[in-house]
Amino acid sequence: MNVHFEENWEKTKYESDHVLRVNGQEIPYHSVCEDNFFYDEEGKAVATIYSYAYFRSDVKDPSSRPVMFAYNGGPGSASLWLHLGLVGPRRVKLDDEIHLPTVPPFELEDNPNCLLDICDIVVVDMVGTGLGRLFDEKAKEQFYASDADIRQIAMFIDGWLTRYGRHNSPVILAGESYGTGRSCLLAAELLGGGPENQDTLGISVSGILLLGTYFYQTTPFSQTVLNIPSMAATNCYHNPEGKPSLEKFVKEAYAFADGEYLTAYMQGDAVSEEEKKEVVKKLSYFTGLSESYLEYNWQEIDMREFMKLLLKDHHEIVGFYDSRYAWCDLPGVPDANVIADDAAMGQYTPAYQAGFALLRDEMGIRVERRSKGLSHGVNVQWDRKFKRNPGQALAGAMRRNPKLHVFFASGLFDLCTTAGNARYLATHNRLDQNRVTIGEYPSGHMAYLGNESAKKLGDDLRAFVCKATGIQ
């Protein structure tokens, strides 16, 4: 079955007008929320990408105004996290990001970090996520696969730019988690076609935000080398006694991981007992794990074990997606869901899912579908094979497009896609370092969680977009 992108765009639109009030400024905007259908040869709709577009409405000629396309990852994750945390004009109101309400009522508020003043925003629910849907299971191979996923979103973006007359607008891609690898492959696909020589769309991308970078490619050595700084940040947060500031402690952890630890690691079992003893002692200082445990595990610290061991004296386990969170460990009680039964995701998911329901009401979206915030069915069906990895695709896209800038952003308390791993990917994929920005923030996988981190990330993202698009 071959599918094509729908070219009749007037069927399912929900439009409304609003005002974003930030920093004493009022920014009027027009929203368009709609299905973007894919059809088979017989004209039957087999799938839809759902999009939420925000246009600043007091701009006389938007034809060259930058456009940001934003999406989450998973695969199988809706866009509501980025939508209601960083890029959308409305966000979930969280007075204390660590001690969250887990039951209603929840609230939305204007997002002070939204970039709507300098660019229009299109948030995307991929097929099978959020309000996006796969209608025909026989077509799933054309959507639930790494390379197929890229072809479909490229078709969507090309169609969207055509529909709204925006092919002369600088394009920014903003992806989170699995969405970071998607962005790299997408930038290459939009510019020059994919490995199977699809149509060359010739759409250049000005900038890419990679938030919680995941390229699903291996490193030539232990992940522990790259994970030490995030374990150190977690230890510093929960056990601050006798330690310098978070920033200084993490900086020292990077120096240790890149220096003494990596040198000893490369020697492996041939390292002298004296040197091993010193490495284990410092590793214990940074990670908070006991020297007796590290004596046998210093070359490979399993992150799931770290999560359980750090606060074992308190019978608590820290969060994988945000290690600032911790809850009681329950031996003998199996986790029903690796995501929902995480100390972080288990806490903030209700607020974001309910927040999206509130947003649907504000936007007047009347399509009768529930929002699939995290679709595990999509995830387990996903074909992860690809013809080139995201790092290779990004390097190729940057070579073709000497104006493409890339921003690697990470939360220091993210144990899933660690900051050290992002640094490694940013510097080991033959990328022009003059066009690479690296930022690290005092938050987790969702680095916009918490006002302090959200503002720092928002300010850096604003500066990045201005640089990438030439906005003065």
CSV table of C-alpha atoms in Angstrom, one decimal:
chain,number,residue,atom,x,y,z
A,1,MET,CA,0.0,0.0,0.0
A,2,ASN,CA,1.4,3.4,-1.0
A,3,VAL,CA,0.0,6.5,0.7
A,4,HIS,CA,0.1,10.2,-0.3
A,5,PHE,CA,-0.3,13.4,1.7
A,6,GLU,CA,-3.7,15.0,1.6
A,7,GLU,CA,-3.9,18.1,-0.6
A,8,ASN,CA,-7.4,19.2,0.3
A,9,TRP,CA,-6.8,21.2,3.5
A,10,GLU,CA,-10.2,22.7,4.3
A,11,LYS,CA,-11.9,19.7,6.0
A,12,THR,CA,-11.1,19.8,9.7
A,13,LYS,CA,-9.9,23.1,11.1
A,14,TYR,CA,-10.5,24.6,14.5
A,15,GLU,CA,-9.5,28.3,14.5
A,16,SER,CA,-9.5,30.8,17.3
A,17,ASP,CA,-7.9,34.1,18.4
A,18,HIS,CA,-6.0,34.8,21.6
A,19,VAL,CA,-3.6,37.2,23.3
A,20,LEU,CA,-0.3,36.2,24.9
A,21,ARG,CA,0.6,38.5,27.8
A,22,VAL,CA,4.2,38.3,28.8
A,23,ASN,CA,6.6,40.8,30.3
A,24,GLY,CA,4.1,43.6,30.0
A,25,GLN,CA,3.7,43.0,26.3
A,26,GLU,CA,0.5,41.8,24.5
A,27,ILE,CA,1.0,39.6,21.5
A,28,PRO,CA,-2.2,38.7,19.5
A,29,TYR,CA,-2.2,35.4,17.8
A,30,HIS,CA,-4.4,33.2,15.7
A,31,SER,CA,-4.4,29.4,16.2
A,32,VAL,CA,-5.3,26.7,13.7
A,33,CYS,CA,-5.6,23.1,14.9
A,34,GLU,CA,-6.2,20.5,12.2
A,35,ASP,CA,-5.9,17.0,10.8
A,36,ASN,CA,-3.3,16.4,8.1
A,37,PHE,CA,-4.5,13.3,6.3
A,38,PHE,CA,-2.6,10.6,4.4
A,39,TYR,CA,-4.6,8.6,1.7
A,40,ASP,CA,-4.2,5.4,-0.1
A,41,GLU,CA,-4.6,4.8,-3.8
A,42,GLU,CA,-8.3,4.4,-3.5
A,43,GLY,CA,-8.8,7.8,-1.7
A,44,LYS,CA,-9.3,6.3,1.8
A,45,ALA,CA,-7.8,8.1,4.7
A,46,VAL,CA,-5.3,5.8,6.4
A,47,ALA,CA,-3.6,8.2,8.9
A,48,THR,CA,-3.4,11.7,10.2
A,49,ILE,CA,-0.8,13.9,11.7
A,50,TYR,CA,-2.4,16.5,14.0
A,51,SER,CA,-1.0,20.0,14.1
A,52,TYR,CA,-1.5,23.0,16.3
A,53,ALA,CA,-0.3,26.2,14.6
A,54,TYR,CA,0.2,29.6,16.2
A,55,PHE,CA,0.5,32.7,14.1
A,56,ARG,CA,1.3,36.2,15.4
A,57,SER,CA,-1.7,38.0,14.0
A,58,ASP,CA,-0.4,41.6,13.9
A,59,VAL,CA,2.3,40.9,11.4
A,60,LYS,CA,1.4,42.4,8.0
A,61,ASP,CA,3.6,40.1,5.8
A,62,PRO,CA,4.5,36.8,7.5
A,63,SER,CA,5.8,35.3,4.3
A,64,SER,CA,9.4,35.4,5.5
A,65,ARG,CA,8.8,35.1,9.3
A,66,PRO,CA,10.5,32.1,10.9
A,67,VAL,CA,8.5,29.0,11.7
A,68,MET,CA,9.3,26.5,14.4
A,69,PHE,CA,8.1,22.9,14.0
A,70,ALA,CA,8.1,21.1,17.4
A,71,TYR,CA,7.4,17.5,18.4
A,72,ASN,CA,8.3,15.0,21.0
A,73,GLY,CA,9.7,11.5,20.6
A,74,GLY,CA,9.1,8.1,22.2
A,75,PRO,CA,8.5,6.8,19.6
A,76,GLY,CA,4.9,7.0,20.5
A,77,SER,CA,4.9,10.2,22.6
A,78,ALA,CA,2.5,13.0,22.0
A,79,SER,CA,3.8,16.6,21.7
A,80,LEU,CA,1.9,17.8,24.8
A,81,TRP,CA,5.2,17.9,26.9
A,82,LEU,CA,7.0,20.4,24.7
A,83,HIS,CA,3.7,22.1,23.8
A,84,LEU,CA,2.7,22.8,27.4
A,85,GLY,CA,6.2,23.1,28.8
A,86,LEU,CA,8.4,25.2,26.4
A,87,VAL,CA,7.2,26.2,23.0
A,88,GLY,CA,3.4,26.9,23.2
A,89,PRO,CA,1.9,30.2,24.2
A,90,ARG,CA,0.2,28.4,27.1
A,91,ARG,CA,1.9,26.2,29.7
A,92,VAL,CA,1.0,24.0,32.7
A,93,LYS,CA,1.1,26.1,35.8
A,94,LEU,CA,3.5,24.5,38.4
A,95,ASP,CA,4.3,26.5,41.4
A,96,ASP,CA,6.8,23.9,42.7
A,97,GLU,CA,8.1,21.5,40.1
A,98,ILE,CA,9.3,19.0,42.6
A,99,HIS,CA,6.2,18.8,44.8
A,100,LEU,CA,3.5,18.6,42.1
A,101,PRO,CA,-0.2,18.2,42.4
A,102,THR,CA,-1.2,14.7,41.2
A,103,VAL,CA,-4.9,15.3,41.3
A,104,PRO,CA,-7.2,18.0,39.8
A,105,PRO,CA,-7.7,20.9,39.6
A,106,PHE,CA,-4.9,21.9,37.3
A,107,GLU,CA,-4.3,25.2,35.6
A,108,LEU,CA,-2.8,26.8,32.5
A,109,GLU,CA,-1.0,30.1,32.3
A,110,ASP,CA,0.6,32.3,29.6
A,111,ASN,CA,4.1,31.0,28.8
A,112,PRO,CA,6.7,33.7,29.5
A,113,ASN,CA,9.3,31.8,27.5
A,114,CYS,CA,7.3,31.4,24.3
A,115,LEU,CA,9.0,32.7,21.2
A,116,LEU,CA,5.8,33.8,19.4
A,117,ASP,CA,7.1,37.3,19.3
A,118,ILE,CA,9.9,36.3,16.9
A,119,CYS,CA,8.5,33.2,15.1
A,120,ASP,CA,5.3,31.3,14.4
A,121,ILE,CA,5.0,27.9,16.0
A,122,VAL,CA,3.6,24.6,14.7
A,123,VAL,CA,3.3,21.8,17.2
A,124,VAL,CA,3.0,18.3,15.8
A,125,ASP,CA,1.3,15.1,17.0
A,126,MET,CA,2.8,12.3,14.9
A,127,VAL,CA,0.6,9.5,13.6
A,128,GLY,CA,-0.6,7.4,16.6
A,129,THR,CA,0.2,10.0,19.2
A,130,GLY,CA,-1.8,12.7,20.8
A,131,LEU,CA,-4.7,13.4,18.4
A,132,GLY,CA,-2.8,11.9,15.5
A,133,ARG,CA,-4.2,8.6,14.4
A,134,LEU,CA,-3.5,5.5,12.3
A,135,PHE,CA,-6.9,4.5,10.8
A,136,ASP,CA,-5.7,1.5,8.8
A,137,GLU,CA,-3.4,-1.1,10.5
A,138,LYS,CA,-2.3,-2.4,7.1
A,139,ALA,CA,-0.5,0.9,6.5
A,140,LYS,CA,1.5,0.9,9.8
A,141,GLU,CA,4.8,0.0,8.1
A,142,GLN,CA,4.6,3.4,6.3
A,143,PHE,CA,4.4,5.3,9.6
A,144,TYR,CA,5.8,3.2,12.5
A,145,ALA,CA,9.4,2.9,11.4
A,146,SER,CA,12.4,5.2,11.6
A,147,ASP,CA,12.9,5.9,8.0
A,148,ALA,CA,9.1,5.9,7.2
A,149,ASP,CA,8.5,8.3,10.0
A,150,ILE,CA,10.9,10.8,8.4
A,151,ARG,CA,9.2,10.6,5.0
A,152,GLN,CA,5.8,11.3,6.5
A,153,ILE,CA,6.8,14.4,8.6
A,154,ALA,CA,8.8,15.7,5.6
A,155,MET,CA,5.7,15.5,3.5
A,156,PHE,CA,3.7,17.2,6.2
A,157,ILE,CA,6.1,20.1,6.5
A,158,ASP,CA,6.3,20.6,2.8
A,159,GLY,CA,2.5,20.6,2.6
A,160,TRP,CA,2.2,22.9,5.5
A,161,LEU,CA,4.6,25.5,4.1
A,162,THR,CA,2.8,25.3,0.7
A,163,ARG,CA,-0.6,25.6,2.4
A,164,TYR,CA,0.3,28.8,4.3
A,165,GLY,CA,2.6,30.3,1.8
A,166,ARG,CA,5.7,30.0,4.0
A,167,HIS,CA,8.3,28.4,1.8
A,168,ASN,CA,10.3,31.7,2.2
A,169,SER,CA,10.3,31.4,6.0
A,170,PRO,CA,13.4,30.2,7.9
A,171,VAL,CA,12.6,26.8,9.4
A,172,ILE,CA,13.5,25.7,12.9
A,173,LEU,CA,13.1,22.1,14.1
A,174,ALA,CA,12.6,21.5,17.8
A,175,GLY,CA,12.6,17.8,18.8
A,176,GLU,CA,12.8,16.2,22.2
A,177,SER,CA,14.2,12.7,23.1
A,178,TYR,CA,13.6,10.4,20.2
A,179,GLY,CA,12.5,13.5,18.4
A,180,THR,CA,16.1,14.7,18.4
A,181,GLY,CA,17.2,11.8,16.1
A,182,ARG,CA,14.0,12.5,14.0
A,183,SER,CA,15.2,16.1,13.6
A,184,CYS,CA,18.6,15.2,12.3
A,185,LEU,CA,17.2,12.7,9.7
A,186,LEU,CA,14.4,15.2,8.9
A,187,ALA,CA,16.8,18.0,8.1
A,188,ALA,CA,18.6,15.8,5.6
A,189,GLU,CA,15.4,14.5,4.1
A,190,LEU,CA,13.9,18.0,3.7
A,191,LEU,CA,17.0,19.3,2.0
A,192,GLY,CA,18.1,16.5,-0.3
A,193,GLY,CA,15.9,13.4,-0.1
A,194,GLY,CA,16.5,10.2,1.8
A,195,PRO,CA,18.5,7.1,1.2
A,196,GLU,CA,15.9,5.7,-1.2
A,197,ASN,CA,16.2,8.9,-3.3
A,198,GLN,CA,12.8,10.3,-2.6
A,199,ASP,CA,11.8,13.6,-4.3
A,200,THR,CA,14.3,16.3,-3.4
A,201,LEU,CA,12.2,18.9,-1.6
A,202,GLY,CA,15.0,21.5,-1.4
A,203,ILE,CA,13.8,22.8,2.0
A,204,SER,CA,16.7,24.1,4.0
A,205,VAL,CA,16.6,24.3,7.8
A,206,SER,CA,18.1,27.2,9.6
A,207,GLY,CA,18.3,25.7,13.1
A,208,ILE,CA,17.7,22.6,15.1
A,209,LEU,CA,17.0,22.3,18.8
A,210,LEU,CA,18.0,18.8,20.2
A,211,LEU,CA,16.5,18.5,23.7
A,212,GLY,CA,17.5,15.3,25.5
A,213,THR,CA,19.6,14.0,22.7
A,214,TYR,CA,19.0,10.4,21.6
A,215,PHE,CA,20.8,9.3,18.4
A,216,TYR,CA,20.5,5.5,19.1
A,217,GLN,CA,24.2,5.0,18.2
A,218,THR,CA,26.9,3.4,20.3
A,219,THR,CA,30.1,4.8,21.8
A,220,PRO,CA,33.5,3.1,21.6
A,221,PHE,CA,33.6,2.9,25.4
A,222,SER,CA,31.4,2.5,28.4
A,223,GLN,CA,28.4,4.8,28.8
A,224,THR,CA,29.6,5.2,32.4
A,225,VAL,CA,32.3,7.7,31.2
A,226,LEU,CA,29.5,9.9,29.8
A,227,ASN,CA,27.0,9.3,32.6
A,228,ILE,CA,29.3,10.3,35.5
A,229,PRO,CA,28.4,14.1,35.4
A,230,SER,CA,24.7,13.3,35.6
A,231,MET,CA,25.2,10.9,38.5
A,232,ALA,CA,27.3,13.6,40.2
A,233,ALA,CA,24.5,16.2,39.7
A,234,THR,CA,22.0,13.8,41.2
A,235,ASN,CA,24.3,13.0,44.2
A,236,CYS,CA,24.9,16.8,44.7
A,237,TYR,CA,21.2,17.5,44.7
A,238,HIS,CA,20.3,14.8,47.3
A,239,ASN,CA,23.5,14.9,49.3
A,240,PRO,CA,24.8,18.5,49.1
A,241,GLU,CA,26.8,18.3,52.4
A,242,GLY,CA,30.5,19.0,51.9
A,243,LYS,CA,30.1,19.7,48.1
A,244,PRO,CA,30.5,22.9,46.2
A,245,SER,CA,27.8,24.4,44.0
A,246,LEU,CA,26.0,22.2,41.5
A,247,GLU,CA,27.8,23.9,38.6
A,248,LYS,CA,31.2,23.5,40.1
A,249,PHE,CA,30.6,19.9,41.2
A,250,VAL,CA,29.5,18.9,37.7
A,251,LYS,CA,32.4,20.7,36.2
A,252,GLU,CA,34.8,18.7,38.4
A,253,ALA,CA,32.9,15.5,37.5
A,254,TYR,CA,33.5,16.2,33.8
A,255,ALA,CA,37.2,16.8,34.4
A,256,PHE,CA,37.4,13.5,36.4
A,257,ALA,CA,35.5,11.5,33.8
A,258,ASP,CA,37.5,12.9,30.9
A,259,GLY,CA,40.8,12.5,32.7
A,260,GLU,CA,41.6,10.1,35.5
A,261,TYR,CA,38.6,7.8,35.0
A,262,LEU,CA,38.9,7.5,31.2
A,263,THR,CA,42.6,6.8,31.5
A,264,ALA,CA,42.1,4.0,34.1
A,265,TYR,CA,39.1,2.7,32.1
A,266,MET,CA,41.2,2.3,29.0
A,267,GLN,CA,43.7,0.2,31.0
A,268,GLY,CA,40.9,-1.9,32.3
A,269,ASP,CA,41.9,-4.8,34.5
A,270,ALA,CA,45.6,-3.9,33.9
A,271,VAL,CA,45.3,-0.8,36.0
A,272,SER,CA,47.5,-0.8,39.1
A,273,GLU,CA,45.8,-1.5,42.4
A,274,GLU,CA,47.0,1.9,43.7
A,275,GLU,CA,45.5,3.8,40.8
A,276,LYS,CA,42.3,1.7,40.9
A,277,LYS,CA,41.9,2.5,44.6
A,278,GLU,CA,42.2,6.2,43.9
A,279,VAL,CA,39.8,6.1,41.0
A,280,VAL,CA,37.2,4.2,43.1
A,281,LYS,CA,37.6,6.7,45.9
A,282,LYS,CA,36.9,9.7,43.6
A,283,LEU,CA,34.2,7.8,41.8
A,284,SER,CA,32.4,7.3,45.1
A,285,TYR,CA,32.8,11.0,45.9
A,286,PHE,CA,31.1,12.0,42.7
A,287,THR,CA,28.4,9.3,42.4
A,288,GLY,CA,27.6,8.8,46.1
A,289,LEU,CA,27.9,5.1,45.7
A,290,SER,CA,29.9,3.0,48.2
A,291,GLU,CA,33.5,2.1,47.5
A,292,SER,CA,32.7,-1.5,48.2
A,293,TYR,CA,30.1,-1.5,45.4
A,294,LEU,CA,32.4,0.3,43.0
A,295,GLU,CA,35.3,-2.0,43.7
A,296,TYR,CA,33.6,-4.5,41.5
A,297,ASN,CA,31.6,-2.2,39.3
A,298,TRP,CA,33.8,0.8,38.6
A,299,GLN,CA,34.1,0.1,34.8
A,300,GLU,CA,30.3,-0.3,34.3
A,301,ILE,CA,27.8,1.4,36.6
A,302,ASP,CA,24.3,0.3,35.6
A,303,MET,CA,22.0,3.4,35.7
A,304,ARG,CA,19.1,1.5,37.1
A,305,GLU,CA,21.2,0.2,39.9
A,306,PHE,CA,22.5,3.7,40.6
A,307,MET,CA,18.9,4.9,40.9
A,308,LYS,CA,18.2,2.3,43.6
A,309,LEU,CA,21.5,2.5,45.4
A,310,LEU,CA,22.0,6.3,45.8
A,311,LEU,CA,19.2,6.7,48.5
A,312,LYS,CA,19.0,3.1,49.6
A,313,ASP,CA,19.5,4.1,53.3
A,314,HIS,CA,16.2,6.0,52.9
A,315,HIS,CA,14.6,3.2,51.0
A,316,GLU,CA,14.0,5.5,48.1
A,317,ILE,CA,14.7,5.3,44.3
A,318,VAL,CA,15.4,8.4,42.2
A,319,GLY,CA,13.7,9.2,38.9
A,320,PHE,CA,15.1,8.1,35.5
A,321,TYR,CA,13.7,11.1,33.7
A,322,ASP,CA,14.4,13.6,36.4
A,323,SER,CA,16.6,12.4,39.3
A,324,ARG,CA,15.5,15.3,41.6
A,325,TYR,CA,12.4,13.3,42.2
A,326,ALA,CA,12.5,10.3,44.6
A,327,TRP,CA,9.9,8.0,46.0
A,328,CYS,CA,9.8,4.9,48.2
A,329,ASP,CA,11.2,1.8,46.8
A,330,LEU,CA,8.8,-1.1,47.0
A,331,PRO,CA,10.6,-4.5,46.9
A,332,GLY,CA,8.3,-7.2,45.7
A,333,VAL,CA,6.0,-4.8,44.0
A,334,PRO,CA,6.7,-5.0,40.3
A,335,ASP,CA,6.5,-1.8,38.2
A,336,ALA,CA,3.5,-2.1,35.9
A,337,ASN,CA,4.9,0.5,33.5
A,338,VAL,CA,8.5,1.6,33.0
A,339,ILE,CA,7.4,5.2,32.4
A,340,ALA,CA,4.3,5.6,34.6
A,341,ASP,CA,6.1,3.9,37.5
A,342,ASP,CA,9.0,6.3,37.3
A,343,ALA,CA,9.4,8.7,40.3
A,344,ALA,CA,9.4,11.7,37.9
A,345,MET,CA,7.0,10.8,35.1
A,346,GLY,CA,4.6,9.3,37.6
A,347,GLN,CA,4.3,12.7,39.2
A,348,TYR,CA,4.0,15.2,36.4
A,349,THR,CA,2.1,13.2,33.8
A,350,PRO,CA,-1.4,13.9,35.4
A,351,ALA,CA,-0.7,17.7,35.2
A,352,TYR,CA,0.3,17.6,31.6
A,353,GLN,CA,-2.4,15.3,30.4
A,354,ALA,CA,-5.1,17.4,32.2
A,355,GLY,CA,-3.4,20.5,30.9
A,356,PHE,CA,-3.8,19.4,27.3
A,357,ALA,CA,-7.6,18.7,28.0
A,358,LEU,CA,-7.8,22.4,29.2
A,359,LEU,CA,-6.0,23.5,26.1
A,360,ARG,CA,-8.4,21.6,23.8
A,361,ASP,CA,-11.2,23.6,25.4
A,362,GLU,CA,-9.4,26.9,25.0
A,363,MET,CA,-8.6,26.2,21.3
A,364,GLY,CA,-12.2,24.9,20.6
A,365,ILE,CA,-10.9,21.5,19.4
A,366,ARG,CA,-14.0,19.4,19.0
A,367,VAL,CA,-12.6,16.3,17.3
A,368,GLU,CA,-13.9,13.3,19.2
A,369,ARG,CA,-10.7,11.5,20.1
A,370,ARG,CA,-8.9,11.1,23.3
A,371,SER,CA,-5.3,12.3,23.5
A,372,LYS,CA,-2.7,9.5,23.6
A,373,GLY,CA,0.0,11.1,25.7
A,374,LEU,CA,2.3,8.1,25.6
A,375,SER,CA,1.2,5.3,23.2
A,376,HIS,CA,3.0,2.2,24.2
A,377,GLY,CA,1.4,0.3,21.3
A,378,VAL,CA,3.2,2.5,18.8
A,379,ASN,CA,6.5,2.1,20.7
A,380,VAL,CA,6.4,-1.7,20.7
A,381,GLN,CA,5.5,-1.9,17.0
A,382,TRP,CA,8.2,0.5,15.9
A,383,ASP,CA,10.8,-0.7,13.4
A,384,ARG,CA,14.0,0.9,14.6
A,385,LYS,CA,16.1,0.0,11.6
A,386,PHE,CA,17.5,2.9,9.6
A,387,LYS,CA,19.7,3.3,6.6
A,388,ARG,CA,21.9,5.9,8.2
A,389,ASN,CA,22.1,7.1,11.8
A,390,PRO,CA,21.1,10.6,12.9
A,391,GLY,CA,24.7,11.7,13.5
A,392,GLN,CA,25.6,10.8,9.9
A,393,ALA,CA,22.4,12.5,8.6
A,394,LEU,CA,23.1,15.7,10.6
A,395,ALA,CA,26.7,15.9,9.4
A,396,GLY,CA,25.5,15.5,5.8
A,397,ALA,CA,22.8,18.2,6.3
A,398,MET,CA,25.3,20.6,7.8
A,399,ARG,CA,27.7,20.0,4.9
A,400,ARG,CA,25.0,20.7,2.4
A,401,ASN,CA,23.7,23.7,4.3
A,402,PRO,CA,26.6,25.9,5.7
A,403,LYS,CA,24.0,28.1,7.4
A,404,LEU,CA,22.5,25.3,9.6
A,405,HIS,CA,23.0,25.8,13.3
A,406,VAL,CA,22.4,23.1,16.0
A,407,PHE,CA,21.6,23.4,19.7
A,408,PHE,CA,22.2,20.4,22.0
A,409,ALA,CA,20.3,21.1,25.2
A,410,SER,CA,20.3,18.8,28.2
A,411,GLY,CA,19.0,18.6,31.8
A,412,LEU,CA,21.7,17.8,34.3
A,413,PHE,CA,19.3,15.5,36.2
A,414,ASP,CA,18.3,13.5,33.2
A,415,LEU,CA,19.5,9.9,33.6
A,416,CYS,CA,17.8,8.8,30.4
A,417,THR,CA,19.6,11.0,27.8
A,418,THR,CA,22.5,12.3,29.8
A,419,ALA,CA,24.3,15.6,29.3
A,420,GLY,CA,27.6,13.9,28.9
A,421,ASN,CA,26.1,11.8,26.1
A,422,ALA,CA,24.9,14.9,24.4
A,423,ARG,CA,28.4,16.5,24.6
A,424,TYR,CA,29.9,13.4,23.1
A,425,LEU,CA,27.4,13.3,20.2
A,426,ALA,CA,27.9,17.0,19.6
A,427,THR,CA,31.6,16.6,19.2
A,428,HIS,CA,32.0,13.1,17.6
A,429,ASN,CA,29.9,13.3,14.5
A,430,ARG,CA,32.0,15.5,12.3
A,431,LEU,CA,29.9,18.6,12.9
A,432,ASP,CA,31.2,22.1,12.3
A,433,GLN,CA,31.7,23.2,15.9
A,434,ASN,CA,31.4,26.9,14.9
A,435,ARG,CA,27.7,26.1,14.4
A,436,VAL,CA,27.1,23.9,17.4
A,437,THR,CA,25.8,25.2,20.7
A,438,ILE,CA,25.7,23.1,23.9
A,439,GLY,CA,23.6,24.0,26.9
A,440,GLU,CA,23.0,22.3,30.2
A,441,TYR,CA,20.2,23.1,32.7
A,442,PRO,CA,19.2,22.4,36.3
A,443,SER,CA,16.3,20.1,35.4
A,444,GLY,CA,15.6,16.6,34.0
A,445,HIS,CA,14.7,15.1,30.7
A,446,MET,CA,12.1,17.9,30.3
A,447,ALA,CA,14.7,20.6,30.9
A,448,TYR,CA,11.9,23.2,30.9
A,449,LEU,CA,10.4,21.8,34.1
A,450,GLY,CA,10.9,24.4,36.8
A,451,ASN,CA,10.9,28.2,36.4
A,452,GLU,CA,14.6,28.7,36.8
A,453,SER,CA,15.6,26.1,34.2
A,454,ALA,CA,12.7,27.0,31.9
A,455,LYS,CA,13.9,30.7,31.8
A,456,LYS,CA,17.5,29.7,31.2
A,457,LEU,CA,16.6,27.3,28.4
A,458,GLY,CA,14.0,29.8,27.0
A,459,ASP,CA,16.6,32.6,26.9
A,460,ASP,CA,19.2,30.4,25.3
A,461,LEU,CA,16.7,29.1,22.8
A,462,ARG,CA,15.7,32.7,21.9
A,463,ALA,CA,19.3,33.7,21.4
A,464,PHE,CA,19.9,30.5,19.2
A,465,VAL,CA,16.8,31.2,17.0
A,466,CYS,CA,17.9,34.8,16.5
A,467,LYS,CA,21.4,33.7,15.6
A,468,ALA,CA,20.2,30.9,13.2
A,469,THR,CA,17.6,33.1,11.4
A,470,GLY,CA,19.5,36.4,11.4
A,471,ILE,CA,17.0,38.2,13.6
A,472,GLN,CA,18.6,41.3,15.1
